[in-house]
Short mmCIF file of C-alpha atoms in Angstrom, two decimals:
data_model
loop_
_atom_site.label_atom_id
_atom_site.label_comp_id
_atom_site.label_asym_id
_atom_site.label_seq_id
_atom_site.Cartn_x
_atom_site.Cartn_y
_atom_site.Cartn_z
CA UNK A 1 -19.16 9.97 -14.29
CA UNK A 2 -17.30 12.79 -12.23
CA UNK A 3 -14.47 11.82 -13.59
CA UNK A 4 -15.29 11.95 -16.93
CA UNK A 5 -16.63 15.63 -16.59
CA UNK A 6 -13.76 16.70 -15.21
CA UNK A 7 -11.38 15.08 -18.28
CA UNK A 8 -13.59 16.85 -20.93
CA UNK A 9 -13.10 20.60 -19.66
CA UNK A 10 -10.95 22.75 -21.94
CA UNK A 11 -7.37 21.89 -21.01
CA UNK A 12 -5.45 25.05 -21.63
CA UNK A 13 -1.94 24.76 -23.06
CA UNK A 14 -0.01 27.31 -20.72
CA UNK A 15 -0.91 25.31 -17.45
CA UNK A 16 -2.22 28.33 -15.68
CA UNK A 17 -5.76 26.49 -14.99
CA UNK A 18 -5.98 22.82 -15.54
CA UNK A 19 -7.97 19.60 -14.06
CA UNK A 20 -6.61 16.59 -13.14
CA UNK A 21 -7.85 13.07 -12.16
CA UNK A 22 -5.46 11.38 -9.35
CA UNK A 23 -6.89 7.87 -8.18
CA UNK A 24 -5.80 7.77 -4.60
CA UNK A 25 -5.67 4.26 -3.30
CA UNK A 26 -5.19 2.94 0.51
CA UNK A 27 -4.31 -1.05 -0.15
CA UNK A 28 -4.32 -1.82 3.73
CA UNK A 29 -7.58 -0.50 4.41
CA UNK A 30 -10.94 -2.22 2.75
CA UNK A 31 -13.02 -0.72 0.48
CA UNK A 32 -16.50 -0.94 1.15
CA UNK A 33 -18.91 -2.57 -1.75
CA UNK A 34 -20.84 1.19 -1.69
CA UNK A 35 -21.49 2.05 -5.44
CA UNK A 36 -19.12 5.52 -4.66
CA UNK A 37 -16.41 3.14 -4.02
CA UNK A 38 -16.56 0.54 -7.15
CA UNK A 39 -17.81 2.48 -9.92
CA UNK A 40 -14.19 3.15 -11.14
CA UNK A 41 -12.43 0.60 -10.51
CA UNK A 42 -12.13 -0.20 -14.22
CA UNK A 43 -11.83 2.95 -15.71
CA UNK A 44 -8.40 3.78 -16.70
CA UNK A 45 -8.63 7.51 -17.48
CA UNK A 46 -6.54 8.24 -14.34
CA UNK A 47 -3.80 11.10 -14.85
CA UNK A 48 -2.49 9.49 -12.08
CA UNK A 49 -2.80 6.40 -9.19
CA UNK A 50 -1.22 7.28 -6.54
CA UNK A 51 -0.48 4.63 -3.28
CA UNK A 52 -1.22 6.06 -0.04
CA UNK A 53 0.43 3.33 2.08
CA UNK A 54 2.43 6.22 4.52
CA UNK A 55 1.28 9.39 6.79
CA UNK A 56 -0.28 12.23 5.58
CA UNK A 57 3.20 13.81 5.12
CA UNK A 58 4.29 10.70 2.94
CA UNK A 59 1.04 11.35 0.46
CA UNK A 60 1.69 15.49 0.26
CA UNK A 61 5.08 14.04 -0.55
CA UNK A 62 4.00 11.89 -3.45
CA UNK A 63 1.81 14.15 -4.63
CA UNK A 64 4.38 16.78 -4.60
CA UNK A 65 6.74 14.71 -6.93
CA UNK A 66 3.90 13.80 -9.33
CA UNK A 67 3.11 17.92 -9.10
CA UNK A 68 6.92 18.73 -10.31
CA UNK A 69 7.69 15.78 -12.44
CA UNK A 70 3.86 17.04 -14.40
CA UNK A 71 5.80 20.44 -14.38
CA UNK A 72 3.03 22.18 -12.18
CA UNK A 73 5.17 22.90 -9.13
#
């Protein structure tokens, strides 16, 4: 998968270009049973999962603090 792909690129050491894999989820609205939206649901390679239950602000926020706490703010 995508995902996968984007895991197995060179991570390099000093931070200055690296990929991560956030998994984004909305629990108040349903997910649709399209293929794009089930095929990772049990894959547990996630750098992150991150609850977007708040405004837009509220998620920049929480990505924010994931960004510093990761030291890449």
């Amino acid at each position: 998968n995508e995902a996968e792909s984007i895991m197995a690129a060179p991570r390099r050491t000093d931070r200055s270009y690296t990929s991560f894999v956030l998994r984004v989820s909305r629990p108040q609205v349903g997910v649709s049973d399209h293929t794009s939206e089930r095929d990772l649901d049990d894959w547990t390679g996630w750098d992150a999962e991150i609850e977007n239950d708040g405004t837009v602000a509220e998620l920049r926020e929480r990505v924010a603090r994931w960004a510093a706490a990761e030291g890449l703010a």
